């Protein structure tokens, strides 16, 4: 736990603002919620209530009772984007908890307005570049191929893009905006980084084709996203990176997205061979060793940049 001096210290803008939100009226409920176990339990409770209960229930109702009668069976192709759009329910739930219970404003959740559009564009470009590197390395090492599919219409591409924009930011709001910043408000930053990474890994552990390596990769992704939030000092960059990564793997290259079939894609990438370390198996390339290497490189880069930012600040 930090001393008063630690609370006023500057790590990055979202952490500083989140720590400021600690001051104010204290009560037993808030003290329990602010404890390390409390923050972790609340994260899982909110996630399962919103993501595993409300999103499917509301999604089924909207799809079956509203969209299908209006648009017919042709809407079936858009089912994956529709499910991604509904992630806004999870994002809204976490934001509401942070705003009205934790008393954090949007900046203290990572939504810094300064150059937000530029950060979003740069994060999107970074996500496309990272996945392309991982994809081409995986294909080359596994002896696979990438062929033009042509099955993705402009309407479907727009639907997929907007869906991944919502889904990517929603997972950054719960994993970094809530988990990392909530814990970093009152505890050491590395505790928040580790908790966020483990949380991210755990919520993907039951995905189709999940393996020990895919879970490890997902944990490392969570760590990387926390470090990049500290480097960029906003959530826009990592939300866009997350979006572009999923869009590229699912609807550009047509591979599984964390074990989920993405549907239509511009290309179809095939990873051949029985070496799951290279193919990722049914989980997709997020479950292979190439992704491990790519994420570790990004983590090392972030760890090298953060001390330089601290020295420049002094």
Short mmCIF file of C-alpha atoms in Angstrom, two decimals:
data_model
loop_
_atom_site.label_atom_id
_atom_site.label_comp_id
_atom_site.label_asym_id
_atom_site.label_seq_id
_atom_site.Cartn_x
_atom_site.Cartn_y
_atom_site.Cartn_z
CA UNK A 1 0.00 0.00 0.00
CA UNK A 2 1.24 3.48 -0.83
CA UNK A 3 2.08 6.22 1.62
CA UNK A 4 0.66 9.72 1.12
CA UNK A 5 3.77 10.63 -0.86
CA UNK A 6 3.26 7.66 -3.17
CA UNK A 7 -0.32 8.69 -3.84
CA UNK A 8 0.78 12.07 -5.11
CA UNK A 9 3.55 10.62 -7.25
CA UNK A 10 3.23 10.71 -11.04
CA UNK A 11 3.21 7.41 -12.89
CA UNK A 12 1.03 8.39 -15.85
CA UNK A 13 -1.94 10.71 -16.17
CA UNK A 14 -4.72 8.09 -15.77
CA UNK A 15 -3.03 6.60 -12.67
CA UNK A 16 -2.50 10.05 -11.14
CA UNK A 17 -6.13 11.00 -11.72
CA UNK A 18 -7.39 7.64 -10.44
CA UNK A 19 -5.39 8.11 -7.23
CA UNK A 20 -6.89 11.56 -6.73
CA UNK A 21 -10.34 9.97 -6.77
CA UNK A 22 -9.45 8.03 -3.59
CA UNK A 23 -9.76 11.15 -1.47
CA UNK A 24 -13.18 11.93 -0.06
CA UNK A 25 -15.66 10.44 2.37
CA UNK A 26 -14.65 6.99 3.66
CA UNK A 27 -16.98 4.19 4.72
CA UNK A 28 -16.70 0.47 5.39
CA UNK A 29 -18.17 -0.53 2.04
CA UNK A 30 -15.68 1.55 0.06
CA UNK A 31 -12.79 0.30 2.19
CA UNK A 32 -13.68 -3.32 1.37
CA UNK A 33 -14.15 -2.50 -2.30
CA UNK A 34 -10.76 -0.76 -2.43
CA UNK A 35 -8.89 -3.69 -0.95
CA UNK A 36 -6.98 -5.89 -3.40
CA UNK A 37 -9.32 -8.90 -2.97
CA UNK A 38 -12.31 -6.58 -3.20
CA UNK A 39 -11.25 -5.07 -6.53
CA UNK A 40 -10.56 -8.52 -8.02
CA UNK A 41 -13.85 -10.02 -6.81
CA UNK A 42 -15.82 -7.04 -8.12
CA UNK A 43 -14.10 -7.32 -11.51
CA UNK A 44 -15.11 -10.96 -11.89
CA UNK A 45 -18.64 -10.35 -10.58
CA UNK A 46 -19.21 -7.47 -12.98
CA UNK A 47 -17.72 -9.42 -15.86
CA UNK A 48 -19.87 -12.51 -15.37
CA UNK A 49 -23.02 -10.51 -14.67
CA UNK A 50 -22.58 -8.29 -17.70
CA UNK A 51 -20.74 -10.48 -20.21
CA UNK A 52 -22.00 -13.97 -19.42
CA UNK A 53 -25.58 -13.14 -18.40
CA UNK A 54 -26.86 -9.77 -19.63
CA UNK A 55 -25.09 -9.70 -23.02
CA UNK A 56 -26.35 -13.18 -24.12
CA UNK A 57 -29.85 -12.64 -22.77
CA UNK A 58 -30.30 -9.19 -24.27
CA UNK A 59 -28.51 -10.29 -27.45
CA UNK A 60 -30.84 -13.24 -28.00
CA UNK A 61 -33.89 -11.05 -27.47
CA UNK A 62 -32.69 -8.31 -29.82
CA UNK A 63 -31.61 -10.77 -32.51
CA UNK A 64 -34.65 -13.08 -32.40
CA UNK A 65 -37.42 -10.63 -31.59
CA UNK A 66 -36.26 -7.43 -33.31
CA UNK A 67 -33.60 -7.88 -35.98
CA UNK A 68 -34.66 -11.17 -37.60
CA UNK A 69 -38.30 -10.07 -38.11
CA UNK A 70 -37.08 -6.80 -39.61
CA UNK A 71 -34.26 -8.03 -41.83
CA UNK A 72 -34.88 -11.75 -42.32
CA UNK A 73 -32.53 -14.71 -42.54
CA UNK A 74 -29.87 -12.67 -44.35
CA UNK A 75 -29.01 -11.17 -40.98
CA UNK A 76 -27.52 -14.51 -39.84
CA UNK A 77 -24.26 -13.55 -41.55
CA UNK A 78 -24.09 -10.49 -39.32
CA UNK A 79 -24.53 -12.42 -36.09
CA UNK A 80 -20.87 -12.07 -35.01
CA UNK A 81 -20.83 -8.26 -35.45
CA UNK A 82 -24.16 -7.99 -33.65
CA UNK A 83 -22.73 -9.94 -30.72
CA UNK A 84 -19.70 -7.63 -30.70
CA UNK A 85 -21.93 -4.52 -30.73
CA UNK A 86 -23.66 -5.83 -27.62
CA UNK A 87 -20.35 -5.66 -25.74
CA UNK A 88 -21.35 -2.04 -25.18
CA UNK A 89 -23.50 -3.39 -22.33
CA UNK A 90 -20.39 -4.67 -20.55
CA UNK A 91 -18.49 -1.46 -21.21
CA UNK A 92 -21.38 0.67 -19.93
CA UNK A 93 -21.66 -1.44 -16.77
CA UNK A 94 -17.98 -1.09 -15.86
CA UNK A 95 -18.01 2.63 -16.65
CA UNK A 96 -21.12 3.13 -14.50
CA UNK A 97 -19.46 1.36 -11.56
CA UNK A 98 -16.28 3.43 -11.89
CA UNK A 99 -18.22 6.68 -12.28
CA UNK A 100 -20.85 6.34 -9.57
CA UNK A 101 -19.26 4.01 -6.99
CA UNK A 102 -15.57 4.77 -7.36
CA UNK A 103 -16.34 8.42 -8.22
CA UNK A 104 -13.86 8.47 -11.10
CA UNK A 105 -14.32 10.80 -14.06
CA UNK A 106 -13.64 9.60 -17.60
CA UNK A 107 -10.06 10.85 -17.60
CA UNK A 108 -9.39 8.74 -14.49
CA UNK A 109 -10.59 5.72 -16.48
CA UNK A 110 -8.00 6.41 -19.19
CA UNK A 111 -10.18 8.45 -21.55
CA UNK A 112 -7.78 11.39 -21.80
CA UNK A 113 -9.06 13.86 -24.38
CA UNK A 114 -5.66 15.23 -25.38
CA UNK A 115 -4.93 14.08 -28.98
CA UNK A 116 -7.28 11.15 -28.49
CA UNK A 117 -8.03 10.74 -32.21
CA UNK A 118 -4.33 10.66 -33.10
CA UNK A 119 -3.65 8.07 -30.40
CA UNK A 120 -6.54 5.96 -31.68
CA UNK A 121 -5.24 6.03 -35.27
CA UNK A 122 -1.71 5.16 -34.12
CA UNK A 123 -3.01 2.30 -31.98
CA UNK A 124 -5.04 0.96 -34.90
CA UNK A 125 -1.99 1.05 -37.17
CA UNK A 126 0.12 -0.66 -34.50
CA UNK A 127 -2.45 -3.43 -34.13
CA UNK A 128 -2.57 -4.07 -37.88
CA UNK A 129 1.23 -4.13 -38.07
CA UNK A 130 1.65 -6.45 -35.09
CA UNK A 131 -0.85 -8.97 -36.35
CA UNK A 132 0.54 -8.88 -39.88
CA UNK A 133 4.01 -9.67 -38.52
CA UNK A 134 2.62 -12.53 -36.40
CA UNK A 135 0.52 -13.82 -39.31
CA UNK A 136 3.26 -13.87 -41.95
CA UNK A 137 5.78 -15.41 -39.55
CA UNK A 138 3.27 -18.11 -38.57
CA UNK A 139 2.50 -18.91 -42.21
CA UNK A 140 6.18 -19.02 -43.15
CA UNK A 141 7.18 -21.23 -40.23
CA UNK A 142 4.24 -23.63 -40.55
CA UNK A 143 4.42 -23.91 -44.32
CA UNK A 144 0.92 -22.49 -44.69
CA UNK A 145 -0.65 -20.17 -47.23
CA UNK A 146 -2.73 -17.02 -47.62
CA UNK A 147 -5.25 -16.84 -50.46
CA UNK A 148 -7.78 -14.24 -51.53
CA UNK A 149 -11.28 -15.09 -50.36
CA UNK A 150 -13.46 -12.26 -51.56
CA UNK A 151 -16.27 -13.27 -49.22
CA UNK A 152 -16.29 -9.99 -47.26
CA UNK A 153 -18.73 -7.41 -48.61
CA UNK A 154 -18.31 -3.67 -47.81
CA UNK A 155 -21.38 -3.84 -45.57
CA UNK A 156 -19.98 -6.80 -43.65
CA UNK A 157 -16.58 -5.15 -43.33
CA UNK A 158 -18.17 -2.01 -41.84
CA UNK A 159 -20.26 -4.14 -39.48
CA UNK A 160 -17.18 -6.11 -38.41
CA UNK A 161 -15.09 -2.95 -37.95
CA UNK A 162 -17.66 -1.22 -35.75
CA UNK A 163 -18.25 -4.42 -33.80
CA UNK A 164 -14.56 -4.90 -33.07
CA UNK A 165 -14.26 -1.21 -32.14
CA UNK A 166 -16.84 -1.73 -29.41
CA UNK A 167 -15.55 -5.15 -28.35
CA UNK A 168 -11.90 -4.09 -28.25
CA UNK A 169 -12.58 -0.99 -26.17
CA UNK A 170 -14.97 -2.89 -23.88
CA UNK A 171 -12.25 -5.40 -22.95
CA UNK A 172 -9.78 -2.56 -22.34
CA UNK A 173 -12.29 -0.76 -20.12
CA UNK A 174 -12.75 -3.81 -17.89
CA UNK A 175 -9.15 -5.08 -17.98
CA UNK A 176 -7.18 -1.85 -17.88
CA UNK A 177 -9.62 0.98 -17.17
CA UNK A 178 -11.13 -0.90 -14.25
CA UNK A 179 -8.76 -3.67 -13.10
CA UNK A 180 -5.36 -2.04 -13.62
CA UNK A 181 -6.28 1.52 -12.64
CA UNK A 182 -8.47 0.48 -9.71
CA UNK A 183 -5.61 -1.50 -8.15
CA UNK A 184 -2.91 1.04 -9.11
CA UNK A 185 -4.92 3.70 -7.24
CA UNK A 186 -3.98 2.21 -3.89
CA UNK A 187 -1.33 -0.45 -4.50
CA UNK A 188 1.94 -0.77 -6.35
CA UNK A 189 1.62 -0.44 -10.11
CA UNK A 190 3.12 -3.86 -10.80
CA UNK A 191 0.37 -5.44 -8.67
CA UNK A 192 -2.21 -3.86 -10.96
CA UNK A 193 -0.31 -5.02 -14.04
CA UNK A 194 -0.15 -8.63 -12.82
CA UNK A 195 -3.77 -8.65 -11.66
CA UNK A 196 -4.94 -7.24 -14.99
CA UNK A 197 -2.94 -9.82 -16.93
CA UNK A 198 -4.23 -12.72 -14.85
CA UNK A 199 -7.80 -11.42 -15.10
CA UNK A 200 -7.49 -11.21 -18.89
CA UNK A 201 -6.16 -14.76 -19.06
CA UNK A 202 -8.84 -16.17 -16.79
CA UNK A 203 -11.77 -14.73 -18.75
CA UNK A 204 -10.47 -16.48 -21.90
CA UNK A 205 -9.65 -19.81 -20.26
CA UNK A 206 -12.87 -21.54 -21.41
CA UNK A 207 -12.68 -20.39 -25.03
CA UNK A 208 -12.75 -23.08 -27.71
CA UNK A 209 -9.32 -24.63 -28.22
CA UNK A 210 -7.75 -22.88 -25.21
CA UNK A 211 -4.39 -24.32 -24.14
CA UNK A 212 -1.78 -23.51 -21.53
CA UNK A 213 0.11 -21.47 -24.15
CA UNK A 214 -2.99 -19.55 -25.27
CA UNK A 215 -3.77 -18.65 -21.66
CA UNK A 216 -0.16 -17.58 -21.11
CA UNK A 217 -0.30 -15.44 -24.26
CA UNK A 218 -3.53 -13.82 -23.10
CA UNK A 219 -1.99 -13.03 -19.72
CA UNK A 220 1.00 -11.49 -21.50
CA UNK A 221 -1.40 -9.46 -23.67
CA UNK A 222 -2.97 -8.06 -20.51
CA UNK A 223 0.46 -7.14 -19.14
CA UNK A 224 1.42 -5.53 -22.46
CA UNK A 225 -1.77 -3.47 -22.60
CA UNK A 226 -1.15 -2.13 -19.07
CA UNK A 227 2.41 -1.12 -19.94
CA UNK A 228 1.29 0.54 -23.16
CA UNK A 229 -1.34 2.47 -21.21
CA UNK A 230 1.46 3.79 -19.00
CA UNK A 231 3.59 4.64 -22.05
CA UNK A 232 0.82 6.40 -24.00
CA UNK A 233 -1.06 7.72 -20.92
CA UNK A 234 -4.48 6.97 -22.39
CA UNK A 235 -6.81 4.07 -23.15
CA UNK A 236 -7.48 5.11 -26.76
CA UNK A 237 -4.24 3.62 -28.09
CA UNK A 238 -4.70 0.18 -26.55
CA UNK A 239 -8.41 0.08 -27.35
CA UNK A 240 -7.61 0.72 -31.02
CA UNK A 241 -4.71 -1.78 -31.00
CA UNK A 242 -7.02 -4.43 -29.57
CA UNK A 243 -9.64 -3.62 -32.23
CA UNK A 244 -7.21 -3.75 -35.14
CA UNK A 245 -5.66 -7.02 -33.96
CA UNK A 246 -9.06 -8.74 -33.83
CA UNK A 247 -10.22 -7.22 -37.13
CA UNK A 248 -7.01 -8.29 -38.87
CA UNK A 249 -7.08 -11.86 -37.65
CA UNK A 250 -10.80 -12.39 -38.07
CA UNK A 251 -11.94 -10.40 -41.08
CA UNK A 252 -8.75 -9.64 -42.97
CA UNK A 253 -6.86 -12.95 -42.72
CA UNK A 254 -9.80 -15.17 -41.75
CA UNK A 255 -8.32 -17.06 -38.80
CA UNK A 256 -9.93 -17.93 -35.48
CA UNK A 257 -10.27 -15.10 -32.97
CA UNK A 258 -9.51 -16.56 -29.54
CA UNK A 259 -11.22 -19.79 -30.62
CA UNK A 260 -14.21 -18.05 -32.27
CA UNK A 261 -15.08 -18.28 -35.96
CA UNK A 262 -15.00 -14.72 -37.38
CA UNK A 263 -17.11 -15.44 -40.47
CA UNK A 264 -16.43 -13.63 -43.76
CA UNK A 265 -12.90 -12.38 -44.50
CA UNK A 266 -10.86 -10.75 -47.26
CA UNK A 267 -8.23 -13.52 -47.22
CA UNK A 268 -8.06 -17.05 -45.86
CA UNK A 269 -4.85 -17.99 -44.09
CA UNK A 270 -4.12 -21.66 -43.56
CA UNK A 271 -1.49 -22.87 -41.10
CA UNK A 272 -0.46 -26.42 -41.96
CA UNK A 273 1.27 -29.12 -39.94
CA UNK A 274 0.57 -30.71 -36.60
CA UNK A 275 2.89 -28.52 -34.53
CA UNK A 276 0.43 -26.62 -32.33
CA UNK A 277 3.26 -24.37 -31.16
CA UNK A 278 3.25 -22.92 -34.69
CA UNK A 279 -0.40 -23.22 -35.69
CA UNK A 280 -2.11 -22.43 -32.39
CA UNK A 281 -4.61 -25.22 -33.04
CA UNK A 282 -8.33 -24.49 -32.77
CA UNK A 283 -7.65 -21.34 -30.76
CA UNK A 284 -5.93 -19.57 -33.67
CA UNK A 285 -2.53 -17.95 -33.84
CA UNK A 286 -3.09 -16.23 -30.50
CA UNK A 287 -2.31 -19.69 -29.14
CA UNK A 288 1.05 -20.14 -30.90
CA UNK A 289 4.66 -19.38 -29.98
CA UNK A 290 4.99 -16.65 -32.63
CA UNK A 291 2.40 -14.56 -30.81
CA UNK A 292 4.30 -15.18 -27.56
CA UNK A 293 7.45 -13.77 -29.15
CA UNK A 294 5.65 -10.74 -30.65
CA UNK A 295 4.02 -9.83 -27.33
CA UNK A 296 7.26 -10.31 -25.37
CA UNK A 297 9.04 -7.94 -27.76
CA UNK A 298 6.36 -5.32 -27.15
CA UNK A 299 6.59 -5.82 -23.37
CA UNK A 300 10.37 -5.37 -23.44
CA UNK A 301 10.01 -2.26 -25.62
CA UNK A 302 7.49 -0.74 -23.20
CA UNK A 303 9.70 -1.56 -20.20
CA UNK A 304 12.58 0.26 -21.90
CA UNK A 305 10.46 3.30 -22.75
CA UNK A 306 8.88 3.80 -19.30
CA UNK A 307 12.16 4.64 -17.45
CA UNK A 308 13.08 7.06 -20.25
CA UNK A 309 9.74 8.82 -19.77
CA UNK A 310 10.44 9.07 -16.03
CA UNK A 311 13.91 10.57 -16.64
CA UNK A 312 12.51 13.06 -19.15
CA UNK A 313 9.85 14.10 -16.65
CA UNK A 314 12.46 14.81 -13.95
#
